[in-house]
């Protein structure tokens, strides 16, 4: 049976949040966003090691209790999210086998429901095909030519919002992300690099709770989800 490793990119600066503190350290429902994300992942006993990718100049990591968990290691990130993910993946080279699975999850998704993560892991391990959580699009989606003039209405039944976690085989994911980097392309998620490299990628339907905290208006929504999830477990 292949091992399962984890990488959490948490080295961004949160430009769209526009707070002085990078968004992964903003406290919501009593803890930093990063802490909530790590707790959701560490609840999964199959995860052998979780590499958290940080900005090394940032001292705020000391306030994130789960970074002291024995399964957690930290490494320095890079300029783009994909650079940070690659740095986390490479740090696993002493322990990860080529066919081992790696789960990548954004620090900025603090409300990951445990049952969604379970479904994704089960689907990937059962089929041997890497994949990601994603959410059905419920809005009608338009394409514009110049940012204003509508040129098309897309068929939303074929469209999905990609989330994380995303799980792929360690060596294949490293090579796919490196290939995009060499081509000067920026992969905004792991699946896009895997698609580009020609691999099959499966979608596992997730819930809207697992949204990415990006702008200030997202904070009260995360707070609500985190408080109601915790209350539901009590
Ligand atoms: N991330 C990272 N290294 C980077 C950029 C992003 O590790 N160079 C991480 C973020 O910390 C976040 C995740 O990737 O957990 C998703 O990225 P995003 O939501 O875009 O976060 P930021 O890049 O920090 O935000 P923004 O794009 O608004 O600046
Ligand atoms: Mg970003």
Coordinates of N, CA and C and ligand atoms in Angstrom, one line a residue:
X1 N 0.8 -1.2 0.0 CA 0.0 0.0 0.0 C 0.9 1.3 0.0
X2 N 0.5 2.2 -0.9 CA 1.3 3.5 -1.0 C 1.1 4.3 0.3
X3 N 2.1 5.1 0.6 CA 2.0 6.1 1.7 C 1.2 7.3 1.3
X4 N 0.7 8.0 2.2 CA 0.0 9.3 2.0 C 0.8 10.4 2.7
X5 N 1.2 11.4 2.0 CA 1.9 12.6 2.5 C 1.1 13.8 2.3
X6 N 1.4 14.9 3.0 CA 0.6 16.1 2.8 C 1.5 17.4 2.6
X7 N 1.1 18.3 1.8 CA 1.7 19.6 1.7 C 0.7 20.7 1.8
X8 N 1.0 21.7 2.7 CA 0.1 22.8 2.8 C 0.8 24.1 2.5
X9 N 0.5 24.7 1.3 CA 1.1 26.0 0.9 C 0.5 27.1 1.8
X10 N 1.3 27.7 2.6 CA 0.9 28.8 3.5 C 1.9 29.9 3.5
X11 N 2.5 30.2 2.3 CA 3.6 31.2 2.2 C 3.1 32.4 1.4
X12 N 1.8 32.5 1.2 CA 1.3 33.7 0.4 C 1.2 34.9 1.3
X13 N 1.0 36.1 0.6 CA 0.9 37.3 1.3 C -0.5 37.9 1.5
X14 N -1.4 37.2 0.8 CA -2.8 37.6 0.9 C -3.1 39.0 0.4
X15 N -2.7 39.3 -0.8 CA -2.9 40.6 -1.3 C -4.3 41.0 -1.4
X16 N -5.2 40.1 -1.8 CA -6.6 40.5 -2.0 C -7.3 40.7 -0.7
X17 N -6.8 40.1 0.4 CA -7.4 40.3 1.7 C -7.0 41.7 2.2
X18 N -5.8 42.1 1.8 CA -5.3 43.5 2.1 C -5.3 43.8 3.6
X19 N -4.9 42.8 4.4 CA -4.7 43.1 5.8 C -3.2 43.1 6.1
X20 N -2.7 43.7 7.2 CA -1.3 43.7 7.4 C -0.8 42.3 7.7
X21 N -1.6 41.5 8.5 CA -1.2 40.1 8.8 C -1.6 39.3 7.6
X22 N -0.7 38.4 7.0 CA -1.1 37.5 5.9 C -2.3 36.7 6.4
X23 N -3.2 36.5 5.4 CA -4.6 35.9 5.8 C -4.5 34.6 6.6
X24 N -3.5 33.8 6.3 CA -3.4 32.5 7.0 C -3.2 32.6 8.5
X25 N -2.8 33.8 8.9 CA -2.7 34.0 10.4 C -3.8 34.8 11.0
X26 N -4.8 35.2 10.2 CA -5.9 35.9 10.8 C -6.7 34.9 11.6
X27 N -7.1 35.4 12.8 CA -7.9 34.5 13.7 C -9.4 34.5 13.4
X28 N -9.9 33.3 13.2 CA -11.3 33.2 13.0 C -11.8 32.1 13.9
X29 N -12.9 32.3 14.6 CA -13.4 31.3 15.5 C -12.3 30.8 16.5
X30 N -11.5 31.8 16.9 CA -10.6 31.5 18.0 C -9.2 31.1 17.6
X31 N -9.0 30.7 16.3 CA -7.6 30.2 15.9 C -7.3 30.8 14.5
X32 N -6.0 30.8 14.2 CA -5.6 31.3 12.9 C -6.1 30.3 11.8
X33 N -6.4 30.9 10.6 CA -6.9 30.1 9.5 C -6.1 28.8 9.3
X34 N -4.7 29.0 9.4 CA -3.8 27.9 9.1 C -4.0 26.8 10.1
X35 N -4.3 27.2 11.4 CA -4.5 26.2 12.4 C -5.7 25.3 12.1
X36 N -6.8 26.0 11.7 CA -8.0 25.2 11.3 C -7.7 24.2 10.2
X37 N -7.0 24.7 9.2 CA -6.7 23.8 8.0 C -5.9 22.7 8.5
X38 N -4.9 22.9 9.3 CA -4.0 21.8 9.8 C -4.8 20.8 10.6
X39 N -5.6 21.3 11.5 CA -6.4 20.4 12.3 C -7.3 19.4 11.5
X40 N -7.9 20.0 10.4 CA -8.7 19.2 9.6 C -7.9 18.0 8.9
X41 N -6.7 18.4 8.5 CA -5.8 17.4 7.9 C -5.2 16.4 8.9
X42 N -4.8 16.9 10.0 CA -4.2 16.0 11.0 C -5.1 15.0 11.6
X43 N -6.5 15.3 11.5 CA -7.5 14.3 11.9 C -7.4 13.0 11.1
X44 N -6.7 13.1 10.0 CA -6.6 11.9 9.1 C -5.4 11.1 9.5
X45 N -5.6 9.9 10.0 CA -4.5 9.1 10.6 C -3.6 8.6 9.6
X46 N -4.1 8.4 8.3 CA -3.2 7.9 7.2 C -2.1 8.9 6.8
X47 N -2.3 10.2 7.1 CA -1.2 11.1 6.7 C 0.0 10.9 7.5
X48 N 1.1 10.5 6.9 CA 2.3 10.2 7.6 C 3.1 11.4 8.0
X49 N 3.2 12.4 7.1 CA 3.9 13.7 7.4 C 3.2 14.8 6.7
X50 N 3.1 16.0 7.3 CA 2.5 17.1 6.7 C 3.6 18.2 6.6
X51 N 3.9 18.6 5.4 CA 4.9 19.7 5.2 C 4.1 21.0 5.0
X52 N 4.4 21.9 5.9 CA 3.7 23.2 5.8 C 4.7 24.2 5.2
X53 N 4.3 24.9 4.2 CA 5.3 25.8 3.4 C 5.0 27.2 3.9
X54 N 6.1 27.8 4.5 CA 5.9 29.1 5.1 C 6.8 30.1 4.5
X55 N 6.5 31.4 4.7 CA 7.4 32.5 4.4 C 8.4 32.6 5.6
X56 N 9.7 32.3 5.5 CA 10.6 32.1 6.6 C 10.8 33.4 7.4
X57 N 10.5 34.6 6.7 CA 10.7 35.9 7.4 C 9.5 36.2 8.4
X58 N 8.5 35.3 8.3 CA 7.3 35.6 9.1 C 7.4 34.9 10.5
X59 N 7.4 35.7 11.5 CA 7.5 35.1 12.9 C 6.1 34.6 13.5
X60 N 5.0 34.9 12.7 CA 3.7 34.6 13.3 C 3.4 33.1 13.4
X61 N 4.2 32.3 12.7 CA 4.0 30.9 12.7 C 4.1 30.3 14.1
X62 N 4.8 31.0 15.0 CA 4.9 30.5 16.4 C 3.5 30.4 17.1
X63 N 2.5 31.2 16.6 CA 1.2 31.2 17.2 C 0.3 30.1 16.7
X64 N 0.8 29.2 15.8 CA 0.0 28.2 15.2 C 0.4 26.8 15.9
X65 N -0.4 26.4 16.8 CA -0.1 25.3 17.7 C 0.2 24.0 16.9
X66 N -0.5 23.7 15.9 CA -0.4 22.4 15.2 C 1.0 22.3 14.4
X67 N 1.7 23.5 14.3 CA 3.0 23.4 13.6 C 4.0 22.6 14.5
X68 N 3.6 22.4 15.8 CA 4.5 21.7 16.7 C 4.1 20.2 16.8
X69 N 3.1 19.8 16.0 CA 2.7 18.4 16.0 C 3.9 17.6 15.5
X70 N 4.1 16.4 16.0 CA 5.3 15.6 15.6 C 5.2 15.2 14.1
X71 N 4.0 15.1 13.5 CA 3.9 14.8 12.1 C 4.1 16.0 11.2
X72 N 4.3 17.2 11.7 CA 4.4 18.4 10.9 C 5.9 18.8 10.7
X73 N 6.2 19.2 9.5 CA 7.5 19.7 9.2 C 7.3 21.0 8.5
X74 N 8.3 22.0 8.5 CA 8.1 23.2 7.8 C 9.2 23.4 6.8
X75 N 8.9 24.1 5.7 CA 10.0 24.5 4.7 C 9.6 25.9 4.2
X76 N 10.6 26.5 3.5 CA 10.4 27.9 3.0 C 9.7 27.8 1.6
X77 N 8.8 28.8 1.4 CA 8.0 28.8 0.1 C 8.7 29.6 -0.9
X78 N 8.0 29.9 -2.0 CA 8.6 30.6 -3.2 C 7.6 31.7 -3.6
X79 N 7.9 32.2 -4.8 CA 7.2 33.4 -5.3 C 5.7 33.2 -5.6
X80 N 5.4 32.1 -6.3 CA 4.1 31.7 -6.7 C 3.6 30.5 -5.8
X81 N 2.3 30.2 -5.8 CA 1.8 29.1 -5.1 C 2.5 27.8 -5.6
X82 N 2.6 27.6 -6.9 CA 3.2 26.4 -7.4 C 4.7 26.2 -7.0
X83 N 5.4 27.4 -6.8 CA 6.8 27.3 -6.3 C 6.8 26.8 -4.9
X84 N 5.8 27.3 -4.1 CA 5.7 26.8 -2.7 C 5.4 25.3 -2.6
X85 N 4.4 24.9 -3.4 CA 4.0 23.5 -3.4 C 5.2 22.6 -3.8
X86 N 6.0 23.1 -4.9 CA 7.2 22.3 -5.3 C 8.2 22.2 -4.2
X87 N 8.4 23.3 -3.5 CA 9.4 23.2 -2.4 C 8.9 22.3 -1.3
X88 N 7.6 22.2 -1.0 CA 7.1 21.2 -0.1 C 7.3 19.8 -0.6
X89 N 7.0 19.6 -1.9 CA 7.1 18.2 -2.4 C 8.5 17.8 -2.4
X90 N 9.5 18.7 -2.8 CA 10.9 18.3 -2.8 C 11.4 17.9 -1.5
X91 N 10.9 18.5 -0.4 CA 11.3 18.2 0.9 C 10.9 16.8 1.4
X92 N 10.1 16.2 0.6 CA 9.6 14.8 1.0 C 10.5 13.8 0.3
X93 N 11.5 14.2 -0.5 CA 12.3 13.3 -1.3 C 13.0 12.2 -0.5
X94 N 13.3 12.5 0.7 CA 14.1 11.5 1.5 C 13.1 10.4 2.0
X95 N 11.8 10.6 2.0 CA 10.9 9.6 2.5 C 9.9 9.1 1.5
X96 N 9.5 9.9 0.5 CA 8.4 9.6 -0.4 C 8.9 8.6 -1.5
X97 N 8.1 7.6 -1.7 CA 8.4 6.7 -2.9 C 7.7 7.4 -4.1
X98 N 8.2 7.1 -5.3 CA 7.7 7.7 -6.5 C 6.2 7.5 -6.6
X99 N 5.6 6.4 -6.2 CA 4.2 6.1 -6.4 C 3.4 6.5 -5.2
X100 N 4.0 7.0 -4.1 CA 3.3 7.4 -3.0 C 2.3 8.6 -3.4
X101 N 1.2 8.7 -2.6 CA 0.3 9.8 -2.8 C 0.6 11.0 -2.0
X102 N 0.4 12.2 -2.6 CA 0.6 13.5 -1.8 C -0.7 14.3 -1.9
X103 N -1.2 14.7 -0.8 CA -2.4 15.5 -0.7 C -1.9 17.0 -0.5
X104 N -2.4 17.9 -1.4 CA -2.0 19.3 -1.3 C -3.3 20.1 -0.9
X105 N -3.2 20.9 0.2 CA -4.4 21.6 0.7 C -4.0 23.0 1.0
X106 N -4.8 24.0 0.5 CA -4.5 25.4 0.8 C -4.7 25.8 2.3
X107 N -3.8 26.5 2.9 CA -4.0 27.0 4.2 C -5.2 27.9 4.3
X108 N -5.6 28.5 3.2 CA -6.7 29.4 3.2 C -8.1 28.8 3.0
X109 N -8.1 27.4 3.2 CA -9.4 26.7 3.2 C -9.6 26.1 4.6
X110 N -10.1 26.9 5.6 CA -10.1 26.4 6.9 C -11.3 25.5 7.3
X111 N -12.3 25.4 6.4 CA -13.6 24.8 6.7 C -13.8 23.4 6.0
X112 N -12.7 22.7 5.7 CA -12.8 21.5 5.0 C -13.6 20.4 5.8
X113 N -14.7 20.0 5.3 CA -15.5 19.0 6.1 C -14.7 17.6 6.0
X114 N -14.6 17.0 7.2 CA -13.8 15.7 7.2 C -14.4 14.7 6.3
X115 N -15.7 14.7 6.1 CA -16.3 13.7 5.2 C -16.0 13.9 3.7
X116 N -15.7 15.2 3.3 CA -15.3 15.5 2.0 C -13.9 14.9 1.7
X117 N -13.0 15.2 2.7 CA -11.6 14.7 2.6 C -11.6 13.1 2.5
X118 N -12.5 12.5 3.3 CA -12.6 11.0 3.4 C -13.0 10.5 2.0
X119 N -14.0 11.2 1.4 CA -14.5 10.7 0.1 C -13.5 10.8 -1.0
X120 N -12.7 11.9 -0.9 CA -11.6 12.1 -1.9 C -10.6 11.0 -1.8
X121 N -10.1 10.8 -0.5 CA -9.0 9.8 -0.3 C -9.5 8.5 -0.8
X122 N -10.7 8.1 -0.4 CA -11.2 6.8 -0.8 C -11.3 6.6 -2.3
X123 N -11.8 7.7 -3.0 CA -12.0 7.6 -4.4 C -10.7 7.4 -5.1
X124 N -9.7 8.2 -4.6 CA -8.3 8.1 -5.3 C -7.7 6.8 -5.0
X125 N -7.7 6.3 -3.8 CA -7.0 5.1 -3.5 C -7.7 3.9 -4.1
X126 N -9.1 3.9 -4.2 CA -9.8 2.8 -4.8 C -9.6 2.7 -6.3
X127 N -9.4 3.9 -7.0 CA -9.3 3.9 -8.5 C -7.9 4.0 -8.9
X128 N -7.0 4.5 -8.1 CA -5.6 4.6 -8.5 C -5.4 5.9 -9.4
X129 N -6.5 6.7 -9.5 CA -6.5 7.9 -10.4 C -6.5 9.1 -9.5
X130 N -5.5 10.0 -9.7 CA -5.5 11.2 -8.8 C -6.7 12.1 -9.0
X131 N -6.9 13.0 -8.1 CA -8.1 13.8 -8.2 C -8.2 15.0 -7.2
X132 N -9.3 15.6 -7.3 CA -9.5 16.8 -6.5 C -10.9 17.0 -6.0
X133 N -11.1 17.7 -4.9 CA -12.5 18.1 -4.6 C -12.9 19.3 -5.5
X134 N -14.1 19.3 -5.9 CA -14.6 20.4 -6.7 C -16.1 20.6 -6.4
X135 N -16.6 21.8 -6.7 CA -18.0 22.1 -6.4 C -18.7 22.4 -7.7
X136 N -19.9 22.0 -7.8 CA -20.7 22.3 -9.0 C -21.0 23.8 -9.1
X137 N -21.0 24.3 -10.3 CA -21.3 25.7 -10.5 C -22.9 25.9 -10.4
X138 N -23.3 26.8 -9.6 CA -24.8 27.0 -9.6 C -25.2 28.2 -10.3
X139 N -24.3 29.2 -10.5 CA -24.6 30.4 -11.3 C -24.6 30.2 -12.8
X140 N -25.3 31.0 -13.5 CA -25.2 31.0 -14.9 C -23.9 31.8 -15.2
X141 N -23.0 31.2 -16.1 CA -21.7 31.8 -16.3 C -21.5 32.4 -17.7
X142 N -21.0 33.6 -17.7 CA -20.8 34.4 -19.0 C -19.4 34.5 -19.3
X143 N -19.1 34.5 -20.6 CA -17.8 34.9 -21.1 C -17.8 36.2 -21.7
X144 N -16.8 37.1 -21.4 CA -16.8 38.4 -22.0 C -15.6 38.6 -22.9
X145 N -15.7 39.5 -23.9 CA -14.6 39.7 -24.8 C -13.6 40.7 -24.2
X146 N -14.1 41.8 -23.6 CA -13.3 42.9 -23.2 C -13.5 43.2 -21.7
X147 N -14.0 42.2 -21.0 CA -14.3 42.5 -19.6 C -15.7 43.1 -19.4
X148 N -16.4 43.4 -20.4 CA -17.7 44.0 -20.3 C -18.8 43.4 -21.2
X149 N -18.4 43.2 -22.5 CA -19.4 42.8 -23.5 C -19.5 41.3 -23.5
X150 N -20.7 40.8 -23.2 CA -20.9 39.3 -23.1 C -20.9 38.7 -24.5
X151 N -20.0 37.6 -24.7 CA -20.0 37.0 -26.0 C -20.5 35.5 -25.9
X152 N -20.7 35.0 -24.7 CA -21.2 33.6 -24.6 C -21.8 33.4 -23.2
X153 N -22.7 32.4 -23.2 CA -23.2 31.9 -21.9 C -22.7 30.4 -21.9
X154 N -21.9 30.0 -20.9 CA -21.3 28.7 -20.9 C -22.3 27.6 -20.4
X155 N -22.1 26.4 -20.8 CA -22.9 25.3 -20.3 C -22.4 24.9 -18.9
X156 N -23.1 25.4 -17.9 CA -22.6 25.2 -16.5 C -22.7 23.8 -16.1
X157 N -23.4 22.9 -16.8 CA -23.4 21.5 -16.3 C -22.1 20.8 -16.5
X158 N -21.2 21.4 -17.3 CA -19.9 20.8 -17.5 C -18.8 21.5 -16.6
X159 N -19.2 22.6 -15.9 CA -18.2 23.4 -15.2 C -18.2 23.1 -13.7
X160 N -17.0 23.2 -13.1 CA -16.7 22.9 -11.7 C -15.8 23.9 -11.1
X161 N -16.0 24.3 -9.9 CA -15.0 25.1 -9.2 C -14.0 24.2 -8.5
X162 N -12.7 24.3 -8.8 CA -11.7 23.4 -8.2 C -11.4 23.9 -6.8
X163 N -11.4 22.9 -5.9 CA -11.0 23.2 -4.5 C -9.7 22.4 -4.2
X164 N -9.3 22.4 -3.0 CA -8.3 21.5 -2.5 C -9.0 20.8 -1.3
X165 N -8.5 19.6 -0.8 CA -7.3 18.9 -1.2 C -7.4 18.4 -2.7
X166 N -6.1 18.2 -3.2 CA -5.9 17.6 -4.5 C -4.9 16.5 -4.2
X167 N -5.1 15.3 -4.7 CA -4.2 14.2 -4.4 C -3.6 13.6 -5.7
X168 N -2.3 13.5 -5.8 CA -1.6 12.9 -6.9 C -0.4 12.1 -6.5
X169 N 0.1 11.3 -7.4 CA 1.3 10.6 -7.1 C 2.5 11.5 -7.0
X170 N 3.4 11.3 -6.0 CA 4.4 12.2 -5.7 C 5.3 12.5 -6.9
X171 N 5.9 11.5 -7.5 CA 6.9 11.8 -8.6 C 6.2 12.4 -9.8
X172 N 5.0 12.0 -10.1 CA 4.3 12.5 -11.3 C 3.9 14.0 -11.1
X173 N 3.5 14.3 -9.8 CA 3.2 15.7 -9.5 C 4.4 16.6 -9.6
X174 N 5.5 16.1 -9.0 CA 6.7 16.9 -9.0 C 7.1 17.2 -10.5
X175 N 7.1 16.2 -11.3 CA 7.5 16.3 -12.7 C 6.5 17.3 -13.5
X176 N 5.2 17.1 -13.2 CA 4.2 17.9 -13.9 C 4.4 19.4 -13.5
X177 N 4.6 19.7 -12.3 CA 4.8 21.1 -11.8 C 6.1 21.7 -12.4
X178 N 7.1 20.9 -12.4 CA 8.4 21.3 -12.9 C 8.3 21.6 -14.4
X179 N 7.6 20.8 -15.1 CA 7.4 21.0 -16.6 C 6.7 22.3 -16.8
X180 N 5.7 22.6 -16.1 CA 5.0 23.9 -16.3 C 5.9 25.1 -16.0
X181 N 6.7 24.9 -14.9 CA 7.6 26.0 -14.5 C 8.6 26.2 -15.7
X182 N 9.1 25.1 -16.2 CA 10.1 25.3 -17.3 C 9.5 25.9 -18.6
X183 N 8.2 25.7 -18.7 CA 7.5 26.4 -19.9 C 7.1 27.8 -19.6
X184 N 7.4 28.3 -18.4 CA 7.0 29.6 -18.0 C 5.6 29.8 -17.7
X185 N 4.8 28.7 -17.5 CA 3.4 28.8 -17.2 C 3.2 28.7 -15.7
X186 N 2.2 29.3 -15.2 CA 1.9 29.3 -13.7 C 0.7 28.4 -13.5
X187 N 0.9 27.3 -12.8 CA -0.2 26.4 -12.4 C -0.8 26.9 -11.2
X188 N -2.1 27.3 -11.2 CA -2.8 27.8 -10.0 C -3.3 26.6 -9.2
X189 N -3.3 25.4 -9.7 CA -3.6 24.2 -8.8 C -2.8 23.1 -9.4
X190 N -2.8 22.0 -8.6 CA -2.0 20.8 -9.0 C -2.6 20.1 -10.2
X191 N -4.0 20.1 -10.2 CA -4.7 19.4 -11.3 C -4.3 20.0 -12.7
X192 N -4.2 21.3 -12.7 CA -3.9 21.9 -14.1 C -2.6 21.4 -14.6
X193 N -1.6 21.3 -13.7 CA -0.3 20.8 -14.1 C -0.4 19.3 -14.6
X194 N -1.2 18.5 -13.9 CA -1.4 17.1 -14.2 C -2.1 17.0 -15.5
X195 N -3.1 17.8 -15.7 CA -3.9 17.8 -17.0 C -3.0 18.1 -18.2
X196 N -2.2 19.2 -18.0 CA -1.2 19.7 -19.0 C -0.2 18.6 -19.4
X197 N 0.1 17.7 -18.4 CA 1.1 16.7 -18.6 C 0.4 15.4 -19.2
X198 N -0.9 15.5 -19.4 CA -1.6 14.4 -20.0 C -2.2 13.3 -19.1
X199 N -2.2 13.6 -17.8 CA -2.8 12.6 -16.9 C -4.3 12.7 -16.8
X200 N -4.9 11.6 -16.5 CA -6.3 11.6 -16.2 C -6.5 12.2 -14.8
X201 N -7.5 13.0 -14.6 CA -7.7 13.6 -13.3 C -9.2 13.5 -13.0
X202 N -9.5 13.0 -11.8 CA -11.0 12.8 -11.4 C -11.4 13.9 -10.4
X203 N -12.7 14.2 -10.6 CA -13.4 15.2 -9.7 C -14.2 14.4 -8.7
X204 N -14.1 14.8 -7.4 CA -14.9 14.3 -6.3 C -15.7 15.4 -5.8
X205 N -17.0 15.3 -5.8 CA -17.9 16.5 -5.5 C -17.7 16.9 -4.0
X206 N -17.4 18.2 -3.8 CA -17.3 18.7 -2.4 C -18.4 19.7 -2.1
X207 N -18.3 20.3 -0.9 CA -19.3 21.2 -0.5 C -18.8 22.6 -0.5
X208 N -19.8 23.6 -0.5 CA -19.4 25.0 -0.6 C -18.7 25.5 0.7
X209 N -18.8 24.7 1.8 CA -18.1 25.1 3.0 C -16.6 25.1 2.8
X210 N -16.1 24.4 1.9 CA -14.7 24.3 1.7 C -14.2 25.4 0.7
X211 N -14.7 26.6 0.9 CA -14.3 27.7 0.0 C -13.0 28.3 0.4
X212 N -12.4 29.0 -0.5 CA -11.1 29.6 -0.2 C -11.3 31.0 0.3
X213 N -10.8 31.3 1.5 CA -10.9 32.6 2.1 C -10.0 33.5 1.4
X214 N -10.5 34.5 0.7 CA -9.7 35.3 -0.3 C -9.9 36.8 0.0
X215 N -11.1 37.3 0.2 CA -11.4 38.8 0.4 C -12.0 39.0 1.8
X216 N -12.0 40.2 2.3 CA -12.5 40.4 3.7 C -13.9 39.9 3.9
X217 N -14.8 40.0 2.9 CA -16.2 39.5 3.1 C -16.2 38.0 3.4
X218 N -15.2 37.3 3.1 CA -15.2 35.8 3.3 C -15.0 35.5 4.8
X219 N -14.4 36.4 5.6 CA -14.1 36.1 7.0 C -15.3 35.7 7.8
X220 N -16.4 36.5 7.8 CA -17.6 36.2 8.6 C -18.2 34.8 8.2
X221 N -18.1 34.5 6.9 CA -18.7 33.2 6.4 C -17.8 32.1 7.0
X222 N -16.5 32.2 7.0 CA -15.7 31.2 7.5 C -16.0 31.0 9.0
X223 N -16.1 32.2 9.7 CA -16.4 32.1 11.1 C -17.7 31.4 11.4
X224 N -18.7 31.6 10.6 CA -20.0 31.0 10.8 C -19.9 29.5 10.5
X225 N -19.2 29.1 9.4 CA -19.1 27.6 9.2 C -18.3 26.9 10.3
X226 N -17.2 27.6 10.7 CA -16.3 27.0 11.7 C -17.1 26.8 13.0
X227 N -17.9 27.8 13.4 CA -18.6 27.7 14.7 C -19.7 26.7 14.6
X228 N -20.4 26.6 13.5 CA -21.5 25.7 13.4 C -21.0 24.2 13.2
X229 N -19.8 24.1 12.6 CA -19.2 22.7 12.5 C -18.8 22.2 13.8
X230 N -18.1 23.1 14.6 CA -17.7 22.7 15.9 C -18.9 22.4 16.8
X231 N -19.9 23.3 16.7 CA -21.1 23.0 17.5 C -21.8 21.7 17.2
X232 N -21.8 21.4 15.9 CA -22.5 20.2 15.4 C -21.7 18.9 15.9
X233 N -20.4 19.0 16.2 CA -19.6 17.9 16.7 C -19.8 17.7 18.2
X234 N -20.2 18.7 18.9 CA -20.3 18.6 20.4 C -21.5 17.8 20.8
Ligands
LIG1 N1 0.6 30.4 -1.3 C1 1.9 30.0 -1.1 N2 3.0 30.6 -1.7 C2 2.7 31.6 -2.6 C3 1.4 32.1 -2.8 C4 0.3 31.4 -2.2 O1 2.1 29.1 -0.3 N3 3.8 32.2 -3.1 C5 -0.5 29.8 -0.6 C6 -1.4 30.7 0.3 O2 -0.7 31.0 1.5 C7 -2.7 30.1 0.3 C8 -2.7 29.2 -0.9 O3 -1.4 29.2 -1.5 O4 -2.8 29.2 1.4 C9 -3.8 29.7 -1.9 O5 -3.3 30.9 -2.5 P1 -4.2 32.3 -2.4 O6 -5.5 32.1 -1.9 O7 -4.0 33.0 -3.7 O8 -3.4 33.1 -1.3 P2 -2.4 34.4 -1.4 O9 -1.5 34.2 -2.6 O10 -1.8 34.6 -0.1 O11 -3.5 35.5 -1.7 P3 -3.5 36.6 -2.9 O12 -3.5 35.9 -4.2 O13 -4.8 37.4 -2.6 O14 -2.3 37.5 -2.7
LIG2 MG1 -2.4 34.0 -4.6

